[in-house]
Amino acid sequence: MPRQRRLRKIVAPPKFQGYKPYGNNDYSTGSIDLLYEEYEAIKLADYDMMKHIDAAKLMGVSRATFARIYESARQKIAKAFVETKEIIAVYGNAEFDKNWYVCNNCNSRFTIPSTINEQKCPFVSCSSDNIELINK
Ligand SMILES: [Zn+2]
């Protein structure tokens, strides 16, 4: 039986489902799965410029585990760049503070405050009720 993996705390899911290279007509290059926690590690370390020790605390993992997640994320992104592969954002072992939803109509990601009962996309131009909980 596979070892139960500890969940990694994520502040917010990525705002995209994936990335696609352009300018290359070879469609056989395939794709790479980037886990939500890998996205979060890149965001915290390289976008928010957070120290690894602080980022590790925020994600509820040891510094060594954070370093592994971060290294894996960088290798995947480098591979995708060099080999012109698509990047697909996948759920992985993420845990959120709040319930996050995705709208199947406009692909936006959002939370619904507990004070609101209505389960629909908050974007006025959309308002679709075809929404799905991301947290599993
Ligand atoms: Zn929507």
PDB file of C-alpha atoms and ligand atoms in Angstrom:
ATOM      1  CA  MET A   1       0.000   0.000   0.000  1.00  0.00           C
ATOM      2  CA  PRO A   2       1.396   3.440  -0.846  1.00  0.00           C
ATOM      3  CA  ARG A   3       2.384   5.608   2.077  1.00  0.00           C
ATOM      4  CA  GLN A   4      -0.222   8.224   3.005  1.00  0.00           C
ATOM      5  CA  ARG A   5       1.286  11.531   1.903  1.00  0.00           C
ATOM      6  CA  ARG A   6       0.967  14.553   4.126  1.00  0.00           C
ATOM      7  CA  LEU A   7      -1.061  17.378   2.688  1.00  0.00           C
ATOM      8  CA  ARG A   8       0.675  20.638   1.843  1.00  0.00           C
ATOM      9  CA  LYS A   9      -1.078  23.879   2.737  1.00  0.00           C
ATOM     10  CA  ILE A  10      -1.826  26.085  -0.244  1.00  0.00           C
ATOM     11  CA  VAL A  11      -3.083  29.667   0.030  1.00  0.00           C
ATOM     12  CA  ALA A  12      -4.788  29.697  -3.384  1.00  0.00           C
ATOM     13  CA  PRO A  13      -4.889  27.373  -6.389  1.00  0.00           C
ATOM     14  CA  PRO A  14      -3.179  28.510  -9.604  1.00  0.00           C
ATOM     15  CA  LYS A  15      -5.382  30.795 -11.730  1.00  0.00           C
ATOM     16  CA  PHE A  16      -4.840  28.620 -14.785  1.00  0.00           C
ATOM     17  CA  GLN A  17      -5.456  25.034 -15.815  1.00  0.00           C
ATOM     18  CA  GLY A  18      -2.298  24.856 -17.871  1.00  0.00           C
ATOM     19  CA  TYR A  19       0.284  26.544 -20.079  1.00  0.00           C
ATOM     20  CA  LYS A  20       0.919  25.877 -23.736  1.00  0.00           C
ATOM     21  CA  PRO A  21       4.041  26.797 -25.734  1.00  0.00           C
ATOM     22  CA  TYR A  22       3.535  28.414 -29.126  1.00  0.00           C
ATOM     23  CA  GLY A  23       5.746  28.832 -32.168  1.00  0.00           C
ATOM     24  CA  ASN A  24       6.456  25.120 -32.291  1.00  0.00           C
ATOM     25  CA  ASN A  25       4.384  22.937 -34.589  1.00  0.00           C
ATOM     26  CA  ASP A  26       5.506  19.637 -33.097  1.00  0.00           C
ATOM     27  CA  TYR A  27       2.417  18.521 -31.180  1.00  0.00           C
ATOM     28  CA  SER A  28       3.978  15.233 -30.087  1.00  0.00           C
ATOM     29  CA  THR A  29       5.979  16.714 -27.237  1.00  0.00           C
ATOM     30  CA  GLY A  30       3.354  15.875 -24.611  1.00  0.00           C
ATOM     31  CA  SER A  31       2.727  17.549 -21.276  1.00  0.00           C
ATOM     32  CA  ILE A  32       4.029  17.786 -17.750  1.00  0.00           C
ATOM     33  CA  ASP A  33       1.867  17.666 -14.623  1.00  0.00           C
ATOM     34  CA  LEU A  34       2.716  20.503 -12.243  1.00  0.00           C
ATOM     35  CA  LEU A  35       1.241  19.807  -8.806  1.00  0.00           C
ATOM     36  CA  TYR A  36      -0.539  22.611  -6.945  1.00  0.00           C
ATOM     37  CA  GLU A  37       2.044  22.397  -4.139  1.00  0.00           C
ATOM     38  CA  GLU A  38       4.833  22.767  -6.735  1.00  0.00           C
ATOM     39  CA  TYR A  39       3.131  25.858  -8.129  1.00  0.00           C
ATOM     40  CA  GLU A  40       2.817  27.199  -4.574  1.00  0.00           C
ATOM     41  CA  ALA A  41       6.533  26.556  -3.856  1.00  0.00           C
ATOM     42  CA  ILE A  42       7.576  28.503  -6.988  1.00  0.00           C
ATOM     43  CA  LYS A  43       5.152  31.291  -6.124  1.00  0.00           C
ATOM     44  CA  LEU A  44       6.387  31.630  -2.531  1.00  0.00           C
ATOM     45  CA  ALA A  45      10.129  31.340  -3.279  1.00  0.00           C
ATOM     46  CA  ASP A  46      10.483  33.047  -6.669  1.00  0.00           C
ATOM     47  CA  TYR A  47       7.475  35.375  -6.915  1.00  0.00           C
ATOM     48  CA  ASP A  48       6.922  36.401  -3.282  1.00  0.00           C
ATOM     49  CA  MET A  49      10.718  36.147  -2.679  1.00  0.00           C
ATOM     50  CA  MET A  50      10.085  34.347   0.595  1.00  0.00           C
ATOM     51  CA  LYS A  51      12.890  32.548   2.448  1.00  0.00           C
ATOM     52  CA  HIS A  52      12.613  28.758   2.112  1.00  0.00           C
ATOM     53  CA  ILE A  53      12.311  28.311   5.872  1.00  0.00           C
ATOM     54  CA  ASP A  54       9.323  30.699   5.977  1.00  0.00           C
ATOM     55  CA  ALA A  55       7.720  29.188   2.886  1.00  0.00           C
ATOM     56  CA  ALA A  56       8.103  25.721   4.440  1.00  0.00           C
ATOM     57  CA  LYS A  57       6.286  26.899   7.600  1.00  0.00           C
ATOM     58  CA  LEU A  58       3.473  28.397   5.525  1.00  0.00           C
ATOM     59  CA  MET A  59       3.002  25.107   3.664  1.00  0.00           C
ATOM     60  CA  GLY A  60       3.229  23.055   6.868  1.00  0.00           C
ATOM     61  CA  VAL A  61       6.235  21.007   5.729  1.00  0.00           C
ATOM     62  CA  SER A  62       9.875  20.683   6.789  1.00  0.00           C
ATOM     63  CA  ARG A  63      12.503  22.791   5.065  1.00  0.00           C
ATOM     64  CA  ALA A  64      13.883  19.634   3.403  1.00  0.00           C
ATOM     65  CA  THR A  65      10.452  18.708   2.050  1.00  0.00           C
ATOM     66  CA  PHE A  66       9.937  22.250   0.792  1.00  0.00           C
ATOM     67  CA  ALA A  67      13.324  22.098  -0.966  1.00  0.00           C
ATOM     68  CA  ARG A  68      12.277  18.817  -2.660  1.00  0.00           C
ATOM     69  CA  ILE A  69       8.932  20.241  -3.832  1.00  0.00           C
ATOM     70  CA  TYR A  70      10.622  23.438  -5.069  1.00  0.00           C
ATOM     71  CA  GLU A  71      13.395  21.542  -6.875  1.00  0.00           C
ATOM     72  CA  SER A  72      10.860  19.235  -8.529  1.00  0.00           C
ATOM     73  CA  ALA A  73       8.816  22.260  -9.684  1.00  0.00           C
ATOM     74  CA  ARG A  74      11.876  23.954 -11.194  1.00  0.00           C
ATOM     75  CA  GLN A  75      12.952  20.800 -13.009  1.00  0.00           C
ATOM     76  CA  LYS A  76       9.481  20.312 -14.452  1.00  0.00           C
ATOM     77  CA  ILE A  77       9.233  23.929 -15.653  1.00  0.00           C
ATOM     78  CA  ALA A  78      12.747  23.783 -17.165  1.00  0.00           C
ATOM     79  CA  LYS A  79      11.874  20.533 -18.941  1.00  0.00           C
ATOM     80  CA  ALA A  80       8.625  22.023 -20.257  1.00  0.00           C
ATOM     81  CA  PHE A  81      10.482  25.104 -21.564  1.00  0.00           C
ATOM     82  CA  VAL A  82      13.340  23.226 -23.207  1.00  0.00           C
ATOM     83  CA  GLU A  83      11.270  20.365 -24.632  1.00  0.00           C
ATOM     84  CA  THR A  84       8.286  22.658 -25.504  1.00  0.00           C
ATOM     85  CA  LYS A  85       5.834  20.628 -23.439  1.00  0.00           C
ATOM     86  CA  GLU A  86       2.512  21.835 -22.126  1.00  0.00           C
ATOM     87  CA  ILE A  87       2.229  22.347 -18.367  1.00  0.00           C
ATOM     88  CA  ILE A  88      -0.947  21.012 -16.769  1.00  0.00           C
ATOM     89  CA  ALA A  89      -1.866  22.140 -13.242  1.00  0.00           C
ATOM     90  CA  VAL A  90      -2.957  19.102 -11.225  1.00  0.00           C
ATOM     91  CA  TYR A  91      -4.244  18.803  -7.700  1.00  0.00           C
ATOM     92  CA  GLY A  92      -1.473  16.739  -6.043  1.00  0.00           C
ATOM     93  CA  ASN A  93      -1.426  16.709  -2.227  1.00  0.00           C
ATOM     94  CA  ALA A  94      -2.725  20.205  -1.634  1.00  0.00           C
ATOM     95  CA  GLU A  95      -4.879  21.381   1.245  1.00  0.00           C
ATOM     96  CA  PHE A  96      -6.609  24.764   1.289  1.00  0.00           C
ATOM     97  CA  ASP A  97      -7.659  27.037   4.153  1.00  0.00           C
ATOM     98  CA  LYS A  98     -10.943  27.662   2.360  1.00  0.00           C
ATOM     99  CA  ASN A  99     -13.141  25.839  -0.118  1.00  0.00           C
ATOM    100  CA  TRP A 100     -12.097  26.745  -3.642  1.00  0.00           C
ATOM    101  CA  TYR A 101     -14.357  26.303  -6.638  1.00  0.00           C
ATOM    102  CA  VAL A 102     -13.815  26.286 -10.369  1.00  0.00           C
ATOM    103  CA  CYS A 103     -16.493  27.522 -12.778  1.00  0.00           C
ATOM    104  CA  ASN A 104     -16.913  25.001 -15.615  1.00  0.00           C
ATOM    105  CA  ASN A 105     -18.323  27.780 -17.808  1.00  0.00           C
ATOM    106  CA  CYS A 106     -15.639  30.517 -17.591  1.00  0.00           C
ATOM    107  CA  ASN A 107     -12.830  28.571 -15.820  1.00  0.00           C
ATOM    108  CA  SER A 108     -12.448  31.159 -13.047  1.00  0.00           C
ATOM    109  CA  ARG A 109     -11.391  30.003  -9.594  1.00  0.00           C
ATOM    110  CA  PHE A 110     -12.966  31.497  -6.471  1.00  0.00           C
ATOM    111  CA  THR A 111     -14.031  30.971  -2.873  1.00  0.00           C
ATOM    112  CA  ILE A 112     -17.557  31.400  -1.577  1.00  0.00           C
ATOM    113  CA  PRO A 113     -17.805  33.059   1.853  1.00  0.00           C
ATOM    114  CA  SER A 114     -19.730  30.947   4.377  1.00  0.00           C
ATOM    115  CA  THR A 115     -22.256  33.785   4.722  1.00  0.00           C
ATOM    116  CA  ILE A 116     -23.417  33.228   1.130  1.00  0.00           C
ATOM    117  CA  ASN A 117     -25.690  30.306   0.356  1.00  0.00           C
ATOM    118  CA  GLU A 118     -25.873  30.743  -3.387  1.00  0.00           C
ATOM    119  CA  GLN A 119     -23.641  28.292  -5.230  1.00  0.00           C
ATOM    120  CA  LYS A 120     -22.859  30.055  -8.490  1.00  0.00           C
ATOM    121  CA  CYS A 121     -20.000  31.767 -10.298  1.00  0.00           C
ATOM    122  CA  PRO A 122     -19.432  35.216  -8.700  1.00  0.00           C
ATOM    123  CA  PHE A 123     -18.535  36.878 -12.018  1.00  0.00           C
ATOM    124  CA  VAL A 124     -21.533  38.928 -13.144  1.00  0.00           C
ATOM    125  CA  SER A 125     -20.871  38.290 -16.832  1.00  0.00           C
ATOM    126  CA  CYS A 126     -21.011  34.533 -16.152  1.00  0.00           C
ATOM    127  CA  SER A 127     -23.149  33.657 -13.071  1.00  0.00           C
ATOM    128  CA  SER A 128     -23.130  29.999 -14.119  1.00  0.00           C
ATOM    129  CA  ASP A 129     -24.243  27.420 -11.544  1.00  0.00           C
ATOM    130  CA  ASN A 130     -22.003  24.842 -13.223  1.00  0.00           C
ATOM    131  CA  ILE A 131     -19.314  25.076 -10.533  1.00  0.00           C
ATOM    132  CA  GLU A 132     -17.215  22.392  -8.925  1.00  0.00           C
ATOM    133  CA  LEU A 133     -15.325  22.165  -5.636  1.00  0.00           C
ATOM    134  CA  ILE A 134     -11.574  21.867  -6.249  1.00  0.00           C
ATOM    135  CA  ASN A 135     -10.717  20.669  -2.723  1.00  0.00           C
ATOM    136  CA  LYS A 136     -11.184  16.932  -2.643  1.00  0.00           C
TER     137      LYS A 136
HETATM  138 ZN    ZN B   1     -18.107  31.537 -14.435  1.00  0.00          ZN
END
